[in-house]
Amino acid sequence: MTFTKFLPIPVIIGLLAAFSLFVANWFSVPVWAIFISWALYFIAGAKPSRLPKEVIGLTGGIAFGYITLWAMPYFTNVFGATFGLPATVFVVCFVIVLLELTDWFEL
C-alpha cells in the first residue's frame, strides 16, 4: 500500500485516540483502560505463531508510552492544559500506525 493511500488510517486512529482521551478526562474515566483493552482486543485473536511479533508490539507500546509522557509537557506548553495530552497522543498514535508501512519488525 502506498503512503498516500495509507495516510488516512493513522490520521483517523490518531484522532480517535485523542478524542477518546479527551472524553475520558471529561468523564474522569481512567484512560489507560481504553488503550490496554484496545491492544488486548487484537492480541486475543492472534495465533501462537504471532507471539514474537505481539511481544515486539507490546514492547513498542511501552516505549511509546514513555515517549508520550516525555513529550506531553512540550505539547502542553503549545496547546494548553486541555489539549496538550490529546495532541501528544494523536502524534504518537499517528507515528505508531505509520510504522505499519515498514517491514522493520517483520519476523
CSV table of C-alpha atoms in Angstrom, one decimal:
chain,number,residue,atom,x,y,z
A,1,MET,CA,0.0,0.0,0.0
A,2,THR,CA,1.3,3.4,-0.9
A,3,PHE,CA,1.9,6.2,1.7
A,4,THR,CA,-0.9,8.3,0.2
A,5,LYS,CA,-3.5,5.5,0.4
A,6,PHE,CA,-2.4,4.6,3.9
A,7,LEU,CA,-2.2,8.1,5.3
A,8,PRO,CA,-6.0,8.4,6.2
A,9,ILE,CA,-5.7,5.4,8.5
A,10,PRO,CA,-3.2,6.8,11.0
A,11,VAL,CA,-4.9,10.2,10.9
A,12,ILE,CA,-8.3,8.6,11.8
A,13,ILE,CA,-6.7,6.3,14.5
A,14,GLY,CA,-4.8,9.3,16.0
A,15,LEU,CA,-7.9,11.4,16.1
A,16,LEU,CA,-9.9,8.6,17.7
A,17,ALA,CA,-7.2,8.1,20.3
A,18,ALA,CA,-7.0,11.8,21.1
A,19,PHE,CA,-10.8,12.1,21.2
A,20,SER,CA,-11.2,9.1,23.5
A,21,LEU,CA,-8.5,10.6,25.8
A,22,PHE,CA,-10.3,14.0,25.8
A,23,VAL,CA,-13.7,12.3,26.6
A,24,ALA,CA,-12.2,10.0,29.2
A,25,ASN,CA,-10.7,13.0,31.0
A,26,TRP,CA,-14.0,14.8,30.8
A,27,PHE,CA,-15.8,11.9,32.5
A,28,SER,CA,-13.0,11.1,34.9
A,29,VAL,CA,-12.6,7.6,33.5
A,30,PRO,CA,-9.1,6.0,33.7
A,31,VAL,CA,-7.5,6.4,30.3
A,32,TRP,CA,-5.2,3.5,30.5
A,33,ALA,CA,-8.1,1.0,30.4
A,34,ILE,CA,-9.1,2.2,27.0
A,35,PHE,CA,-5.7,1.7,25.4
A,36,ILE,CA,-4.9,-1.6,27.2
A,37,SER,CA,-8.2,-3.1,26.2
A,38,TRP,CA,-7.7,-1.9,22.6
A,39,ALA,CA,-4.3,-3.7,22.5
A,40,LEU,CA,-5.7,-6.8,24.2
A,41,TYR,CA,-8.6,-7.0,21.7
A,42,PHE,CA,-6.1,-7.5,18.9
A,43,ILE,CA,-3.9,-9.8,20.9
A,44,ALA,CA,-6.8,-12.1,21.8
A,45,GLY,CA,-7.3,-13.0,18.1
A,46,ALA,CA,-3.7,-13.7,17.5
A,47,LYS,CA,-2.2,-17.1,16.8
A,48,PRO,CA,0.6,-18.5,18.9
A,49,SER,CA,2.9,-18.3,15.9
A,50,ARG,CA,2.4,-14.5,16.1
A,51,LEU,CA,3.5,-14.2,19.7
A,52,PRO,CA,7.0,-12.8,18.9
A,53,LYS,CA,5.5,-10.0,16.9
A,54,GLU,CA,3.0,-9.3,19.6
A,55,VAL,CA,5.8,-9.1,22.2
A,56,ILE,CA,7.6,-6.6,19.9
A,57,GLY,CA,4.4,-4.6,19.6
A,58,LEU,CA,3.8,-4.5,23.4
A,59,THR,CA,7.4,-3.5,24.0
A,60,GLY,CA,7.0,-0.8,21.4
A,61,GLY,CA,3.8,0.3,23.2
A,62,ILE,CA,5.7,0.6,26.4
A,63,ALA,CA,8.4,2.6,24.7
A,64,PHE,CA,5.8,4.9,23.0
A,65,GLY,CA,4.1,5.3,26.4
A,66,TYR,CA,7.3,6.7,27.8
A,67,ILE,CA,7.7,8.9,24.8
A,68,THR,CA,4.2,10.2,25.3
A,69,LEU,CA,5.0,11.1,29.0
A,70,TRP,CA,8.2,12.7,27.9
A,71,ALA,CA,6.7,14.8,25.1
A,72,MET,CA,3.5,15.8,26.9
A,73,PRO,CA,4.9,18.8,28.7
A,74,TYR,CA,6.2,20.3,25.4
A,75,PHE,CA,2.8,19.8,23.8
A,76,THR,CA,1.0,21.2,26.9
A,77,ASN,CA,3.1,24.4,26.5
A,78,VAL,CA,2.0,24.8,22.9
A,79,PHE,CA,-1.7,23.6,23.1
A,80,GLY,CA,-2.5,24.3,26.7
A,81,ALA,CA,-3.6,22.0,29.5
A,82,THR,CA,-6.8,20.9,27.9
A,83,PHE,CA,-5.5,19.8,24.5
A,84,GLY,CA,-1.8,19.1,25.3
A,85,LEU,CA,-2.3,15.4,26.1
A,86,PRO,CA,-4.7,14.7,23.3
A,87,ALA,CA,-2.4,16.4,20.8
A,88,THR,CA,0.5,14.3,22.2
A,89,VAL,CA,-1.5,11.1,21.9
A,90,PHE,CA,-2.5,12.0,18.3
A,91,VAL,CA,1.1,12.4,17.2
A,92,VAL,CA,2.3,9.2,18.9
A,93,CYS,CA,-0.6,7.1,17.6
A,94,PHE,CA,0.0,8.6,14.1
A,95,VAL,CA,3.6,7.5,14.2
A,96,ILE,CA,2.8,4.0,15.6
A,97,VAL,CA,0.3,3.4,12.8
A,98,LEU,CA,2.7,4.7,10.2
A,99,LEU,CA,5.2,2.1,11.3
A,100,GLU,CA,2.8,-0.4,9.9
A,101,LEU,CA,4.1,0.6,6.4
A,102,THR,CA,7.6,-0.5,7.3
A,103,ASP,CA,8.9,-4.1,7.4
A,104,TRP,CA,11.4,-3.3,10.2
A,105,PHE,CA,9.7,-5.7,12.6
A,106,GLU,CA,8.6,-8.5,10.3
A,107,LEU,CA,9.6,-11.9,11.6
